[in-house]
Amino acid sequence: MIFAAGLLQAASSIVATRVGARFGLLNTMVFTHLPSNILLILVPLMPTLPLAITVLLLRFALSQMDVPTRQAYIAAMVDPDERTAAAATTNTARYVARPFGPLVGTALMHSVALGAPWVVAGTLKSAYDLILWREFRKVALPS
């Protein structure tokens, strides 16, 4: 399953360039990531392991489409001499929270329910997507 997930993520990154060119970078970031997060919420609700794996693999097929489009969007929005710093800032923000995931996930599984980390993660990621879209949908990319 991990092998298939990796292949699906790689393929989604490649497809993202075409989708981004057709629908716009911000729309591609948000409207591929949002369904991915809804699928994340659905994983613990699946009644069987094969269905849960299928939903998770579908999620992996969409989950990385935001990465190349986000990088291109940031590069387009900032001055060329600020691109490295902007990329470093966004990457750092993403990776700083990761070490706390297992700790928070374990606490949620122990105190709430086994599926709680999936639901909380999907909900937080969905909120991020919706806020991102609301704040930037009217911001034109520099030409």
Backbone as numpy.savetxt, mean C-alpha at the origin, in Angstrom:
# Nx Ny Nz CAx CAy CAz Cx Cy Cz
3.64 -20.18 -1.37 2.82 -18.99 -1.37 3.69 -17.73 -1.37
4.78 -17.75 -0.62 5.65 -16.57 -0.55 6.27 -16.29 -1.92
6.63 -17.35 -2.63 7.17 -17.19 -3.98 6.14 -16.53 -4.90
4.91 -17.04 -4.86 3.83 -16.48 -5.68 3.56 -15.03 -5.30
3.57 -14.73 -4.01 3.34 -13.36 -3.55 4.42 -12.42 -4.09
5.67 -12.86 -4.06 6.75 -12.04 -4.58 6.62 -11.79 -6.07
6.23 -12.82 -6.81 6.02 -12.64 -8.26 4.88 -11.68 -8.54
3.80 -11.80 -7.79 2.66 -10.90 -7.99 3.02 -9.46 -7.65
3.80 -9.27 -6.59 4.22 -7.92 -6.23 5.13 -7.33 -7.30
6.04 -8.12 -7.82 6.93 -7.64 -8.88 6.13 -7.28 -10.12
5.19 -8.13 -10.48 4.36 -7.85 -11.66 3.53 -6.59 -11.46
3.02 -6.39 -10.24 2.20 -5.19 -10.00 3.04 -3.92 -10.12
4.29 -3.99 -9.75 5.16 -2.82 -9.91 5.37 -2.49 -11.38
5.50 -3.51 -12.19 5.71 -3.29 -13.62 4.44 -2.74 -14.27
3.30 -3.31 -13.93 2.02 -2.87 -14.49 1.69 -1.45 -14.04
2.16 -1.07 -12.87 1.85 0.26 -12.32 2.26 1.40 -13.24
3.34 1.22 -13.98 3.79 2.31 -14.87 2.76 2.57 -15.96
2.19 1.50 -16.51 1.16 1.67 -17.55 -0.13 2.24 -16.97
-0.51 1.74 -15.81 -1.74 2.22 -15.17 -1.57 3.69 -14.79
-0.39 4.04 -14.25 -0.11 5.42 -13.87 -0.15 6.37 -15.06
0.37 5.92 -16.19 0.35 6.76 -17.39 -1.08 6.98 -17.89
-1.93 6.00 -17.69 -3.31 6.12 -18.18 -4.23 6.88 -17.23
-4.10 6.62 -15.92 -5.06 7.18 -14.96 -4.48 8.27 -14.06
-3.18 8.50 -14.16 -2.53 9.49 -13.31 -1.86 8.82 -12.12
-0.80 9.45 -11.65 -0.01 8.87 -10.57 -0.80 8.77 -9.27
-1.44 9.85 -8.87 -2.17 9.84 -7.60 -3.33 8.85 -7.64
-4.09 8.85 -8.71 -5.20 7.90 -8.82 -4.71 6.46 -8.78
-3.60 6.19 -9.42 -3.04 4.84 -9.40 -2.59 4.47 -8.00
-1.93 5.40 -7.32 -1.50 5.13 -5.95 -2.68 4.77 -5.07
-3.70 5.59 -5.10 -4.82 5.43 -4.18 -5.76 4.31 -4.60
-6.14 4.27 -5.86 -7.20 3.36 -6.27 -6.72 1.96 -6.61
-5.43 1.69 -6.47 -4.95 0.30 -6.46 -4.63 -0.12 -5.03
-4.18 0.82 -4.22 -3.82 0.51 -2.84 -5.07 0.32 -1.98
-6.11 1.09 -2.23 -7.34 0.99 -1.44 -7.98 -0.40 -1.57
-8.19 -0.94 -2.78 -8.72 -2.30 -2.86 -7.78 -3.33 -2.22
-6.49 -3.10 -2.34 -5.52 -3.97 -1.70 -5.73 -4.00 -0.18
-6.01 -2.85 0.39 -6.23 -2.77 1.84 -7.57 -3.39 2.24
-8.56 -3.26 1.39 -9.85 -3.92 1.67 -9.66 -5.44 1.66
-8.87 -5.93 0.71 -8.57 -7.36 0.69 -7.82 -7.78 1.95
-6.94 -6.93 2.45 -6.22 -7.21 3.70 -7.20 -7.39 4.86
-8.20 -6.53 4.93 -9.22 -6.62 5.98 -10.01 -7.92 5.84
-10.23 -8.37 4.61 -11.04 -9.56 4.37 -10.33 -10.87 4.69
-9.01 -10.88 4.73 -8.26 -12.13 4.94 -8.75 -12.90 6.17
-8.82 -12.28 7.36 -9.23 -13.08 8.52 -10.72 -13.46 8.52
-11.49 -12.89 7.62 -12.92 -13.20 7.55 -13.21 -14.39 6.64
-12.19 -14.89 5.95 -12.39 -16.02 5.05 -12.62 -17.29 5.86
-13.60 -18.11 5.44 -13.95 -19.29 6.22 -12.98 -20.47 6.08
-12.15 -20.45 5.03 -11.21 -21.55 4.84 -9.82 -20.99 4.51
-8.82 -21.81 4.77 -7.45 -21.40 4.46 -7.24 -21.15 2.97
-7.73 -22.02 2.07 -7.53 -21.72 0.64 -8.15 -20.39 0.22
-9.30 -20.04 0.75 -9.90 -18.74 0.43 -9.07 -17.59 1.00
-8.57 -17.76 2.21 -7.73 -16.72 2.82 -6.47 -16.52 2.00
-5.86 -17.61 1.54 -4.65 -17.51 0.72 -4.97 -16.84 -0.61
-6.09 -17.18 -1.20 -6.49 -16.57 -2.47 -6.67 -15.06 -2.32
-7.37 -14.64 -1.27 -7.58 -13.21 -1.02 -6.24 -12.52 -0.77
-5.37 -13.17 -0.02 -4.05 -12.59 0.26 -3.23 -12.45 -1.02
-3.28 -13.45 -1.89 -2.56 -13.36 -3.16 -3.14 -12.28 -4.07
-4.46 -12.13 -4.06 -5.07 -11.03 -4.81 -4.57 -9.69 -4.28
-4.44 -9.60 -2.95 -3.92 -8.38 -2.35 -2.49 -8.11 -2.84
-1.67 -9.14 -2.86 -0.29 -8.97 -3.31 -0.23 -8.51 -4.77
-1.22 -8.90 -5.57 -1.25 -8.49 -6.97 -1.47 -6.99 -7.12
-2.02 -6.34 -6.10 -2.28 -4.90 -6.15 -1.37 -4.08 -5.23
-0.81 -4.72 -4.24 -0.21 -4.00 -3.11 1.00 -3.13 -3.44
1.71 -3.42 -4.50 2.92 -2.65 -4.79 2.76 -1.64 -5.91
1.57 -1.51 -6.45 1.37 -0.55 -7.54 1.57 0.88 -7.09
1.44 1.12 -5.80 1.63 2.48 -5.31 3.10 2.88 -5.20
4.00 1.91 -5.14 5.42 2.24 -4.89 6.05 3.01 -6.05
6.08 2.48 -7.28 6.71 3.27 -8.35 5.95 4.56 -8.65
4.62 4.52 -8.52 3.86 5.74 -8.79 4.08 6.78 -7.71
4.24 6.35 -6.46 4.53 7.29 -5.38 5.91 7.93 -5.60
6.88 7.11 -5.97 8.22 7.65 -6.21 8.21 8.65 -7.36
7.49 8.33 -8.43 7.39 9.26 -9.56 6.64 10.52 -9.17
5.59 10.38 -8.37 4.80 11.52 -7.93 5.65 12.47 -7.08
6.39 11.91 -6.15 7.26 12.73 -5.29 8.33 13.41 -6.13
8.92 12.67 -7.06 9.95 13.26 -7.92 9.38 14.41 -8.75
8.13 14.28 -9.17 7.51 15.35 -9.96 7.14 16.55 -9.11
6.84 16.34 -7.84 6.34 17.41 -6.97 7.44 18.27 -6.35
8.65 17.73 -6.23 9.71 18.49 -5.56 10.76 18.93 -6.56
11.51 19.94 -6.18 12.60 20.42 -7.03 13.64 19.32 -7.19
14.32 19.28 -8.34 15.31 18.23 -8.56 16.37 18.12 -7.46
16.79 19.24 -6.90 17.82 19.18 -5.86 17.28 18.69 -4.52
15.96 18.53 -4.39 15.35 18.05 -3.15 14.84 16.61 -3.26
14.99 16.00 -4.41 14.42 14.66 -4.64 15.02 13.60 -3.74
16.32 13.63 -3.56 16.95 12.62 -2.71 16.45 12.74 -1.28
16.39 13.96 -0.77 15.90 14.16 0.59 14.44 13.78 0.72
13.63 14.08 -0.28 12.21 13.72 -0.24 12.03 12.21 -0.25
12.80 11.53 -1.09 12.72 10.07 -1.14 13.18 9.46 0.19
14.25 10.00 0.75 14.74 9.50 2.04 13.71 9.70 3.14
13.06 10.85 3.14 12.06 11.14 4.17 10.87 10.19 4.06
10.35 9.99 2.86 9.19 9.10 2.73 9.56 7.66 3.04
10.74 7.22 2.61 11.16 5.85 2.92 11.40 5.67 4.41
12.01 6.66 5.05 12.26 6.56 6.49 10.94 6.48 7.25
9.99 7.30 6.88 8.69 7.28 7.56 8.03 5.91 7.43
8.18 5.29 6.28 7.59 3.96 6.08 8.28 2.90 6.93
9.60 2.99 7.04 10.34 1.93 7.71 10.46 2.10 9.22
10.26 3.30 9.73 10.37 3.52 11.17 9.28 2.75 11.92
8.10 2.67 11.36 6.98 2.01 12.05 7.06 0.48 11.97
7.76 -0.05 11.01 7.78 -1.51 10.80 8.23 -2.33 12.00
9.24 -1.93 12.74 9.65 -2.76 13.88 8.56 -2.93 14.95
7.61 -2.00 14.99 6.56 -2.08 16.00 5.40 -2.96 15.57
5.34 -3.32 14.31 4.24 -4.13 13.79 4.04 -5.45 14.52
5.09 -6.26 14.68 4.89 -7.53 15.40 4.45 -7.33 16.85
4.98 -6.33 17.50 4.60 -6.06 18.90 3.13 -5.67 18.99
2.71 -4.72 18.17 1.32 -4.27 18.17 0.40 -5.40 17.69
0.81 -6.11 16.66 0.00 -7.22 16.14 -0.22 -8.30 17.18
0.84 -8.66 17.90 0.72 -9.66 18.96 -0.21 -9.18 20.06
-0.08 -7.93 20.44 -0.96 -7.38 21.48 -2.42 -7.40 21.03
-2.66 -7.04 19.78 -4.03 -7.07 19.26 -4.58 -8.49 19.20
-3.77 -9.43 18.75 -4.22 -10.83 18.69 -4.54 -11.36 20.08
-3.71 -10.98 21.05 -3.89 -11.47 22.42 -5.08 -10.82 23.11
-5.26 -9.53 22.93 -6.28 -8.82 23.70 -7.60 -8.61 22.96
-7.60 -8.69 21.63 -8.82 -8.41 20.87 -9.29 -9.68 20.14
-8.60 -10.04 19.08 -8.95 -11.22 18.28 -7.79 -11.55 17.36
-7.72 -12.80 16.91 -6.63 -13.20 16.02 -6.61 -12.40 14.73
-7.76 -12.02 14.22 -7.83 -11.26 12.97 -7.69 -9.77 13.14
-7.61 -9.29 14.37 -7.57 -7.84 14.62 -6.41 -7.14 13.91
-5.19 -7.69 13.90 -4.11 -6.97 13.21 -4.40 -6.75 11.73
-5.04 -7.69 11.08 -5.38 -7.55 9.66 -6.36 -6.41 9.47
-7.37 -6.37 10.33 -8.41 -5.35 10.22 -7.85 -3.97 10.54
-7.06 -3.88 11.61 -6.48 -2.59 12.00 -5.53 -2.09 10.91
-4.66 -2.97 10.41 -3.71 -2.57 9.37 -4.44 -2.11 8.11
-5.42 -2.87 7.67 -6.17 -2.49 6.48 -6.93 -1.19 6.65
-7.47 -0.98 7.85 -8.21 0.25 8.13 -7.28 1.45 8.14
-6.14 1.33 8.81 -5.18 2.45 8.86 -4.65 2.78 7.47
-4.32 1.74 6.71 -3.80 1.97 5.36 -4.87 2.60 4.46
-6.11 2.19 4.63 -7.21 2.78 3.85 -7.41 4.24 4.22
-7.33 4.54 5.50 -7.46 5.94 5.94 -6.34 6.78 5.33
-5.12 6.25 5.32 -3.99 6.95 4.70 -4.28 7.24 3.23
-4.77 6.23 2.51 -5.07 6.41 1.08 -6.12 7.49 0.85
-7.18 7.45 1.64 -8.26 8.43 1.47 -7.81 9.84 1.82
-7.01 9.98 2.86 -6.48 11.30 3.24 -5.53 11.81 2.15
-4.67 10.94 1.66 -3.75 11.31 0.59 -4.52 11.81 -0.63
-5.54 11.08 -1.03 -6.33 11.48 -2.19 -7.05 12.80 -1.93
-7.66 12.95 -0.75 -8.38 14.18 -0.43 -7.45 15.40 -0.47
-6.26 15.25 0.07 -5.34 16.39 0.18 -4.65 16.75 -1.13
-4.47 15.78 -2.02 -3.66 16.03 -3.22 -4.42 15.92 -4.53
-5.68 15.56 -4.52 -6.40 15.34 -5.79 -6.51 16.60 -6.63
-6.47 17.76 -6.01 -6.58 19.02 -6.77 -5.22 19.70 -6.99
-4.16 19.04 -6.57 -2.82 19.60 -6.76 -2.30 19.12 -8.11
-2.06 20.06 -8.99 -1.56 19.72 -10.33 -0.07 19.43 -10.28
0.33 18.42 -11.02 1.76 18.12 -11.13 2.41 19.20 -11.99
3.60 19.63 -11.59 4.32 20.60 -12.44 4.62 19.97 -13.80
4.61 20.80 -14.84 4.89 20.25 -16.18 6.34 20.30 -16.50
